XYZ file of C-alpha atoms in Angstrom:
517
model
C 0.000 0.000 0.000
C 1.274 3.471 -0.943
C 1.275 6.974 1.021
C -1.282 7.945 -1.750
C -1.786 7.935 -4.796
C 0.925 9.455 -7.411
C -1.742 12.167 -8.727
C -1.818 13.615 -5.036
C 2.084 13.403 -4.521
C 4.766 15.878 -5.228
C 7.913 16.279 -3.844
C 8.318 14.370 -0.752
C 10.679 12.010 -0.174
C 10.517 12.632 3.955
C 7.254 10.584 3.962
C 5.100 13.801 4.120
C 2.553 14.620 1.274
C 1.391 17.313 -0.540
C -0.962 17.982 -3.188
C 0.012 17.990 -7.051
C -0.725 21.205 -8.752
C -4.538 21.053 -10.129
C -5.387 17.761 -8.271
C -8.698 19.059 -6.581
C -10.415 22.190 -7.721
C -9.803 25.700 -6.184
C -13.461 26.558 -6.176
C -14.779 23.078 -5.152
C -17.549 22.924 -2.039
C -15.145 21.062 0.442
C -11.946 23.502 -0.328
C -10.578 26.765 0.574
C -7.088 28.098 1.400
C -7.426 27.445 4.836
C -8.057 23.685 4.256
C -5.551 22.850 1.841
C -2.526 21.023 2.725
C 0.238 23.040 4.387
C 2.873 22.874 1.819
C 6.463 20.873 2.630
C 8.185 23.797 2.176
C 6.035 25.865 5.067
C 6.012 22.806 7.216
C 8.932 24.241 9.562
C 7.502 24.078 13.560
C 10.745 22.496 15.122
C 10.553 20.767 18.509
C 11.406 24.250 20.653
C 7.778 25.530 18.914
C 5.717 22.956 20.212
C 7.405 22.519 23.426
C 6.604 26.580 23.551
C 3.139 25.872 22.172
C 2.587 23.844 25.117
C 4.533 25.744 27.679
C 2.364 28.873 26.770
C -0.999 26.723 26.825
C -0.671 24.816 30.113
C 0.446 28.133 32.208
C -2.641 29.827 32.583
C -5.236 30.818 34.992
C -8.066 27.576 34.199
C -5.193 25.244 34.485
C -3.843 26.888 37.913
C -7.487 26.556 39.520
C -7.656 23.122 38.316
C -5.131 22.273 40.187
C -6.014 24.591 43.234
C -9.433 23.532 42.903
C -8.444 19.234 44.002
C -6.272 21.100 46.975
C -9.983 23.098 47.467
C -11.745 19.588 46.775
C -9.382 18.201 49.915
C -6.363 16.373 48.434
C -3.141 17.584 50.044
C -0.424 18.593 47.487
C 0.962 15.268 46.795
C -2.299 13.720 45.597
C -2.902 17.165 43.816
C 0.050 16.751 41.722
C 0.006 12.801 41.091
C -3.470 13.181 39.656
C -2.702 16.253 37.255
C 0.589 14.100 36.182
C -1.286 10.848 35.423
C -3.677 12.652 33.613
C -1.694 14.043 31.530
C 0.923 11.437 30.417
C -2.460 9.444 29.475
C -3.755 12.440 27.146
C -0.433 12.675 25.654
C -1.006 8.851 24.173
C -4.333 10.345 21.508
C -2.803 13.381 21.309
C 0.405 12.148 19.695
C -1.387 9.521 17.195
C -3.999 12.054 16.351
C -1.066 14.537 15.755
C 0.638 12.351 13.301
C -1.479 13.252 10.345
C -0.926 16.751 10.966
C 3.418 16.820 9.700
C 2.622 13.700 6.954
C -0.428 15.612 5.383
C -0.157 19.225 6.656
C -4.267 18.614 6.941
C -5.975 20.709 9.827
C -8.369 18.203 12.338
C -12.124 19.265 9.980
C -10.469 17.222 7.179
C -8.971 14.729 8.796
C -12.250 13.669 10.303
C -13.508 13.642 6.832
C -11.964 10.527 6.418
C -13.779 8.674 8.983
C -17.171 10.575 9.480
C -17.315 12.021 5.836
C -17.219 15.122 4.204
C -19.779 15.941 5.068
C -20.247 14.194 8.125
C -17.092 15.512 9.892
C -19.376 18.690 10.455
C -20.530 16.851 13.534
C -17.296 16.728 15.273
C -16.042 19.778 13.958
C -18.959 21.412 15.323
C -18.557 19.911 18.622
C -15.292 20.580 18.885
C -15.936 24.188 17.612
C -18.439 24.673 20.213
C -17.019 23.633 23.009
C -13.545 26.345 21.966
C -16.469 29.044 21.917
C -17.238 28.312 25.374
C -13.576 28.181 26.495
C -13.010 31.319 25.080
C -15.503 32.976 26.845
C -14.378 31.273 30.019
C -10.660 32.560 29.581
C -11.331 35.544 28.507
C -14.069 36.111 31.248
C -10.951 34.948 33.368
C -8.528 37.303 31.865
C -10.836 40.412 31.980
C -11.432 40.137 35.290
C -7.893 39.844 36.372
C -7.163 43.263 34.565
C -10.124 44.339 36.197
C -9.078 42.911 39.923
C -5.745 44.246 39.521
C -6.493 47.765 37.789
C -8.831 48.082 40.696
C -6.179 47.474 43.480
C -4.085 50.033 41.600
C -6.337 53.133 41.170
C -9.206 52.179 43.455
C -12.982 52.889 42.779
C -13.355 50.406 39.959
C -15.604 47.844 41.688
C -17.770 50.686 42.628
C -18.505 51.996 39.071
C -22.134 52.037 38.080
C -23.153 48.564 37.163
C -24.338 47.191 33.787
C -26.633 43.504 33.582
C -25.090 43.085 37.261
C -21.992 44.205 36.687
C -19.301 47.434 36.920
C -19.098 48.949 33.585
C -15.328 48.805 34.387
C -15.435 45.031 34.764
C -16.982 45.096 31.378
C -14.668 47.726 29.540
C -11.828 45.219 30.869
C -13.355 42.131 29.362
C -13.941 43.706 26.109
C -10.422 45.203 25.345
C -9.460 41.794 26.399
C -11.428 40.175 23.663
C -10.394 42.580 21.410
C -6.595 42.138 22.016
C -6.686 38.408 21.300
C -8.625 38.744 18.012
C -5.748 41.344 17.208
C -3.272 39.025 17.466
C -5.103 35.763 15.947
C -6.082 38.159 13.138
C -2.436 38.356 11.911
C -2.460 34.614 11.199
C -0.757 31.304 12.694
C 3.042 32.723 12.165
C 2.664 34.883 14.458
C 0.989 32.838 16.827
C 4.184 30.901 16.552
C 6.509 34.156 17.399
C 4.078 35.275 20.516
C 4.280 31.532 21.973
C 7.554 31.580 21.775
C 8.503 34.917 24.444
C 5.235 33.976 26.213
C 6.222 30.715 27.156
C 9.202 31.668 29.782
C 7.645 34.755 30.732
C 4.603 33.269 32.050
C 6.781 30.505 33.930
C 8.286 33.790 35.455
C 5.646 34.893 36.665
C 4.209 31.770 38.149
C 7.706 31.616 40.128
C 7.173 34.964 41.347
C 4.114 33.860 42.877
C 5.442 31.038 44.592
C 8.054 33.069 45.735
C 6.228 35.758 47.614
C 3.670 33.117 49.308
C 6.959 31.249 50.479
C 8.294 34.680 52.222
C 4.246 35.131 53.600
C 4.463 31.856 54.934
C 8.135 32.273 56.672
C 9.417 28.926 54.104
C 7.956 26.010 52.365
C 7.109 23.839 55.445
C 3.162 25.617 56.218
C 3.080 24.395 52.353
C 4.328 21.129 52.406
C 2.342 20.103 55.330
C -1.392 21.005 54.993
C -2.952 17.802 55.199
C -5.330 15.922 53.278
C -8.946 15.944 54.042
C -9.323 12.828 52.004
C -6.968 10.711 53.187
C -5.839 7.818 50.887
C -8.756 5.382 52.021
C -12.461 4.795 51.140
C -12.565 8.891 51.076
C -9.884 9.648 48.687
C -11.104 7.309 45.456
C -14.693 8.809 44.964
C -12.992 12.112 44.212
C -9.632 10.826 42.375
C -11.635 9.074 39.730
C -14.058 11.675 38.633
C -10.779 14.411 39.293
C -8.847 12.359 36.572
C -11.247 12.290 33.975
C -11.876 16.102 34.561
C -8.142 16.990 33.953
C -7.986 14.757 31.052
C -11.163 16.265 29.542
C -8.915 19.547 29.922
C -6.641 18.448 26.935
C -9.048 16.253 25.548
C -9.861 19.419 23.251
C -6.693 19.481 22.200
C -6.303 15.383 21.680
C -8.808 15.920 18.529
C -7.381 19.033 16.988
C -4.093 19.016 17.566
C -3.576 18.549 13.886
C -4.328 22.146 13.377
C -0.714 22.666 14.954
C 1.240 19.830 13.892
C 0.244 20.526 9.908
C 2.915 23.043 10.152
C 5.779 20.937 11.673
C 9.061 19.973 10.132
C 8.504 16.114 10.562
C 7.333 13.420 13.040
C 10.143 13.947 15.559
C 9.846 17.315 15.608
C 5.897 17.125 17.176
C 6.640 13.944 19.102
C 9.450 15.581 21.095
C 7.925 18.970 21.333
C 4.485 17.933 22.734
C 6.511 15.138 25.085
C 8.150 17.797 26.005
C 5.966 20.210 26.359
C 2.507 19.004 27.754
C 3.169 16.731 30.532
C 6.372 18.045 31.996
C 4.923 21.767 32.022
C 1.458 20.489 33.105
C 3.062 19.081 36.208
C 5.341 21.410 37.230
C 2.535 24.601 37.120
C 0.395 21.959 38.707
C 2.943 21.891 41.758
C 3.447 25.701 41.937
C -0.262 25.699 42.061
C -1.387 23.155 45.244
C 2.046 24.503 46.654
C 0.892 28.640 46.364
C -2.847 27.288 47.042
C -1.707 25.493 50.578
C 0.487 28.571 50.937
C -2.794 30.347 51.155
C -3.996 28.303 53.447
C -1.366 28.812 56.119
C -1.355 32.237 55.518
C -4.980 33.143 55.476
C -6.648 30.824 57.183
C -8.497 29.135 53.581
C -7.375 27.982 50.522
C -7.383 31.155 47.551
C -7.480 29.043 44.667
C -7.871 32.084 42.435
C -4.171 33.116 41.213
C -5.868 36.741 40.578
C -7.327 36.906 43.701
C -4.250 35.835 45.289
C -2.152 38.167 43.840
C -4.715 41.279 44.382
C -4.178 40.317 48.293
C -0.358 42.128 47.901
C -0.372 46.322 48.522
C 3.077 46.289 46.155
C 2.262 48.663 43.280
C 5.523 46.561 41.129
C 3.753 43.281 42.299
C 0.522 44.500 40.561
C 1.620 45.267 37.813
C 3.330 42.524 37.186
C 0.712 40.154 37.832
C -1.506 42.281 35.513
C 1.081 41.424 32.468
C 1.363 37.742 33.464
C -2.018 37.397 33.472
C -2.774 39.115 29.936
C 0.293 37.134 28.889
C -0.703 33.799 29.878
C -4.465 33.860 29.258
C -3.656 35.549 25.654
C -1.102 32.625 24.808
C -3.596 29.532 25.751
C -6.623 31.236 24.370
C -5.706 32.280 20.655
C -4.046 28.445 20.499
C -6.162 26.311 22.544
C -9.506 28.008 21.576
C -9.287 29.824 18.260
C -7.610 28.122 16.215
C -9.581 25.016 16.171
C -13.017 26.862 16.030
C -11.317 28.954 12.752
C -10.543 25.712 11.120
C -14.330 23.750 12.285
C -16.262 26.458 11.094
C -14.091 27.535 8.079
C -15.068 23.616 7.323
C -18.691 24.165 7.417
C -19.033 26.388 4.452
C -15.473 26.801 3.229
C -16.380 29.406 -0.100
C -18.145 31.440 2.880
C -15.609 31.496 6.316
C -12.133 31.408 6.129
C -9.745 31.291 8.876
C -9.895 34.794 10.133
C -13.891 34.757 9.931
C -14.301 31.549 11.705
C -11.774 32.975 14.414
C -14.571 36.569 14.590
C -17.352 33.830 14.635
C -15.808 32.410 17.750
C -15.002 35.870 19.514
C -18.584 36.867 18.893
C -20.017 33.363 20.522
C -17.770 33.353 23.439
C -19.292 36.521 24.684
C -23.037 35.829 24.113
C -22.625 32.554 26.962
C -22.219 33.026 31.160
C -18.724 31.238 31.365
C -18.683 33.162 35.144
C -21.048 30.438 35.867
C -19.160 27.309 34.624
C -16.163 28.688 37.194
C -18.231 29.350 40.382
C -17.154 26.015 42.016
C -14.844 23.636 41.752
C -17.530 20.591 41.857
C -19.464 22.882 38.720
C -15.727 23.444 36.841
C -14.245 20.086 37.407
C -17.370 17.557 37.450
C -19.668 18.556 35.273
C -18.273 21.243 32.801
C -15.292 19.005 32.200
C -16.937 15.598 32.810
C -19.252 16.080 30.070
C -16.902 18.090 27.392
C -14.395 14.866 28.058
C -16.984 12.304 27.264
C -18.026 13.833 24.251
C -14.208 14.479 22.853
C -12.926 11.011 24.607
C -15.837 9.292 21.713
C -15.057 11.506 18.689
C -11.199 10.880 19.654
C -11.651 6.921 19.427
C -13.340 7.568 16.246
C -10.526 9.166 14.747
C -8.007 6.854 16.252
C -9.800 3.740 15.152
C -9.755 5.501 11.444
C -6.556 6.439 11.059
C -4.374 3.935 12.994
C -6.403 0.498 12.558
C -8.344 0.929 9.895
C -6.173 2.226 7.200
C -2.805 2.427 9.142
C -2.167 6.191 8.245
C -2.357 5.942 5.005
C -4.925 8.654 3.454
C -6.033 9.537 -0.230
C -5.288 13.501 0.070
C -7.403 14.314 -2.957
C -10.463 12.376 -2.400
C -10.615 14.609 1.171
C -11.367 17.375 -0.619
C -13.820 15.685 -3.551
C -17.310 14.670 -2.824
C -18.601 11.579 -4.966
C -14.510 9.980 -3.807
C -13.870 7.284 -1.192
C -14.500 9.307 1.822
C -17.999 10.382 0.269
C -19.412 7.355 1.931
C -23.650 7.453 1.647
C -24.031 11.224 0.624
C -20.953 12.521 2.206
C -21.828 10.591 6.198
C -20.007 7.798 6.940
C -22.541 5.408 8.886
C -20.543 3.713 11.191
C -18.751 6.803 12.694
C -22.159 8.468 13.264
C -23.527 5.204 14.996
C -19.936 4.568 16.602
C -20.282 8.298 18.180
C -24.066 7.786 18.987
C -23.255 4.720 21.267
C -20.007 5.960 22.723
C -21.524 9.416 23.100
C -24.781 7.741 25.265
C -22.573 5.329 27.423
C -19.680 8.394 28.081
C -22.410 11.236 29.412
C -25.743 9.396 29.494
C -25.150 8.578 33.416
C -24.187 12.209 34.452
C -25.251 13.224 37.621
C -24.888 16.528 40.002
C -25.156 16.654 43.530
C -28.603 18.447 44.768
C -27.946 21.902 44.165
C -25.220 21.855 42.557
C -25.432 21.033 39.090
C -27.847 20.808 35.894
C -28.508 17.041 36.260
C -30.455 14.612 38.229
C -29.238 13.069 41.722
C -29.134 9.624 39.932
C -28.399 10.536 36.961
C -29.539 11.336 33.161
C -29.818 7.654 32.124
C -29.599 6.077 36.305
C -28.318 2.801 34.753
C -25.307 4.493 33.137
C -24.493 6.844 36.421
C -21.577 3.848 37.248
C -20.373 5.221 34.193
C -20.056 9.009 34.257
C -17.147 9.129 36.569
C -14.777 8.123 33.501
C -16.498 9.241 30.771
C -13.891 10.101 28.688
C -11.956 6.912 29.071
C -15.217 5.317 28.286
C -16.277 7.297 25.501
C -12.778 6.420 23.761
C -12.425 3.023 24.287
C -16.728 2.411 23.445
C -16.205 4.621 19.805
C -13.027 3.106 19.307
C -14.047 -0.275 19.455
C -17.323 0.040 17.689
C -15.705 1.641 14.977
C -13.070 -0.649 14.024
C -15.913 -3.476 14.134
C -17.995 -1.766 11.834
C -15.318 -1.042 9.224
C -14.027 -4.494 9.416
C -15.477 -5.553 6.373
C -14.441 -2.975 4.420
C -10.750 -3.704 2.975
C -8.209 -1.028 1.976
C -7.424 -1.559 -1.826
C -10.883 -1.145 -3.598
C -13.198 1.347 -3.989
C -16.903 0.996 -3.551
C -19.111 2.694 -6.012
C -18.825 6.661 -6.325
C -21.311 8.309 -3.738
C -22.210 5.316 -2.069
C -20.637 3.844 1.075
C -18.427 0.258 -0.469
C -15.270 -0.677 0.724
C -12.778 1.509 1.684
C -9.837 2.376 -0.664
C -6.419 4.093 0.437
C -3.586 3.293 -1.764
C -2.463 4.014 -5.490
């Protein structure tokens, strides 16, 4: 079997494809520039990039109160910090072999999926996926607005007692909509310089996040009052009920990323370079701000009394006018950096995918700026049993089943090896029965239903019932994105057993599968 067929090749001899000159048409219904094939030639993200990528994206203010928020929950810092690092060395696995089409292809995530759920089925993910980044950008840059505002008001006083507007101080709101209107700034000059800001964003936010830890260290006269707060949990018959659920929540806090992560990777040099960079970059970082974060967040304890698992809130406790100020740039800083990558980007791509001859990349990206303000993402942050249990819960089910569909696809049923052309032609192999593929929508169906059909919320505390949407499933919901992925993945690859790499099945309707020249 061949990378693809030699009307879709040119020029690679690295084992990364391109398209030939003329191959699909320019104005077709499935094309636009933003979904072509990154060139070879423009392919050039080396492993520093996505280390930085990563670096940038897991030092920010969601990710510090997820890791606050278990030390809120009542694990001590060591139980913190071994869940957060678990978590992520397992999302690395999906994240790397979903990556892998992104350097061979140089496809964005909306076309890959094509090749599983159709082309015009891979709408449904890329719609999910797309809608879910429109409610994390209005979460982080809720989050980041109301730092500036926090910290702006510590500095020149008065601004919480502005005259309010919906609830709210008109200066809280000015703050949260120069915010927005800084990140669509920067996203608006394209991915290159994405790139360049991740790059001097990455140590400076690590900076800052040192700072921190610093000055709670000196507050708490050394690290023993952090080192020693104990756990409420214990590691008994308490601790488990809280670990499981906790794990699937900070895997569901990547799992975003697991699907489009080809949206990044399509521009690097080759396989090592993405392998080593995210390696690199995602767990290692993810761990260490998750120790500076139980370790500040038990600082707080010690030194007033209760846990401050808001960084922002922490930081407006200090009278230092320097201090401030430099909070105020690591917080635009670090929310900017995971924002415009983690929550953009993929929403650009998903909805530039939906009607390509109608959105492109920067239109998608003002689609998702305009959606992200129109939601209440205060309200998804209030608690840490709301953020963590059933924000995050349900997002990771959803992602962990479209993530086993695209696994399943790419790895066992036609071992990497795609038709580039036929991605972007409707009637071709991936056209399936009227452009839906089937077995990925029934694969997603099932794993969809078994991943969040059992959520439940506590009484008061969340949009579910006590014993949960489906009660039968509730044993379920505590790893729903474990279960989601392994339920889509296996369904999948059962369906498209029959259906042999090699031969085509007739034009527009849904025969065997054919990958090779």
């Amino acid at each position: 079997m061949t990378a693809t067929t030699d009307s879709d090749r040119t020029g690679a001899t690295d084992g990364r494809v391109e398209l030939a000159p003329g191959s699909v048409p320019a104005d077709g219904r499935f094309v636009n520039d933003d979904l072509l094939p990154v060139p070879v030639a423009r392919r050039r993200w080396t492993t520093y990039n996505f280390a930085a990528l990563w670096v940038g994206m897991a030092h920010n203010i969601p990710s510090w109160l997820l890791a606050s928020g278990l030390v809120a929950l009542g694990m001590d810092w060591k139980q913190a910090v071994f869940t957060i690092a678990l978590a992520n060395v397992i999302v690395l696995l999906p994240m790397l072999l979903t990556g892998h089409a992104g350097p061979k292809y140089g496809i964005p995530f909306p076309v890959l999926a094509r090749a599983s759920f159709g082309l015009r089925g891979a709408n449904l993910p890329a719609l999910i996926r797309a809608g879910v980044a429109c409610a994390w950008f209005g979460i982080q840059t809720w989050i980041g607005g109301q730092g500036v505002f926090v910290l702006l008001g510590k500095i020149f006083g008065g601004w919480a007692e502005a005259g309010e507007i919906g609830g709210q101080p008109w200066t809280l709101w000015l703050c949260f909509v120069l915010f927005w209107a800084l990140e669509l700034a920067i996203i608006h000059r394209g991915m290159e310089a994405l790139r360049r800001f991740e790059n001097w964003a990455a140590p400076f936010v690590i900076v800052g996040a040192l700072v921190l830890l610093v000055w709670i260290v000196v507050k708490a006269g050394g690290f023993g009052p952090l080192l020693d707060q104990p756990s409420k949990l214990g590691w008994g018959a308490d601790f488990w009920p809280v670990f499981f659920p906790s794990l699937m929540g900070m895997i569901a806090f990547w799992s975003t990323l697991s699907l489009n992560i080809p949206d990044f990777t399509r521009f690097g040099a080759g396989q090592r370079a993405q392998v080593r960079g995210q390696a690199l970059g995602l767990p290692t970082t993810m761990t260490l701000f998750a120790l500076l974060s139980v370790l500040v967040t038990s600082g707080s304890q010690a030194v007033y009394g209760a846990p401050v698992w808001d960084p922002v809130a922490l930081a407006a406790k200090t009278d230092n006018v320097f201090g401030l100020l430099f909070a105020l740039v690591t917080v635009l800083v670090a929310t900017i950096s995971v924002n415009i990558a983690a929550n953009v980007v993929s929403p650009a791509y998903d909805l530039a995918n939906l009607a390509p001859r109608l959105i492109n990349f920067r239109t998608g990206a003002l689609i998702t700026g305009v959606v992200g303000v129109l939601i209440m993402p205060w309200k998804l942050t209030e608690t840490p049993e709301l953020y963590i249990f059933t924000w995050l819960g349900l997002v990771g089910g959803l992602l962990g089943t479209v993530a086993g569909i695209l696994i399943a696809d790419y790895w066992m049923v036609r071992r990497t090896v795609l038709d580039l052309a036929d991605l972007y032609r409707p009637g071709g192999r991936y056209w399936y029965a009227g452009g839906w593929n089937p077995a990925a929508v029934l694969a997603f169906a099932v794993g969809g239903v078994l991943a969040v059909g059992g959520s439940h919320s506590a009484p008061g505390k969340g949009p579910f019932p006590a014993d949960g949407l489906i009660p039968f499933l509730r044993p379920l919901a505590d790893y729903g994105w474990a279960v989601g992925l392994a339920a889509s993945l296996l369904l999948y690859t059962a369906l498209m057993a029959g259906r042999r790499p090699g031969r085509d099945g007739p034009r527009g309707g849904p025969g065997p599968v054919r990958d090779g020249g």
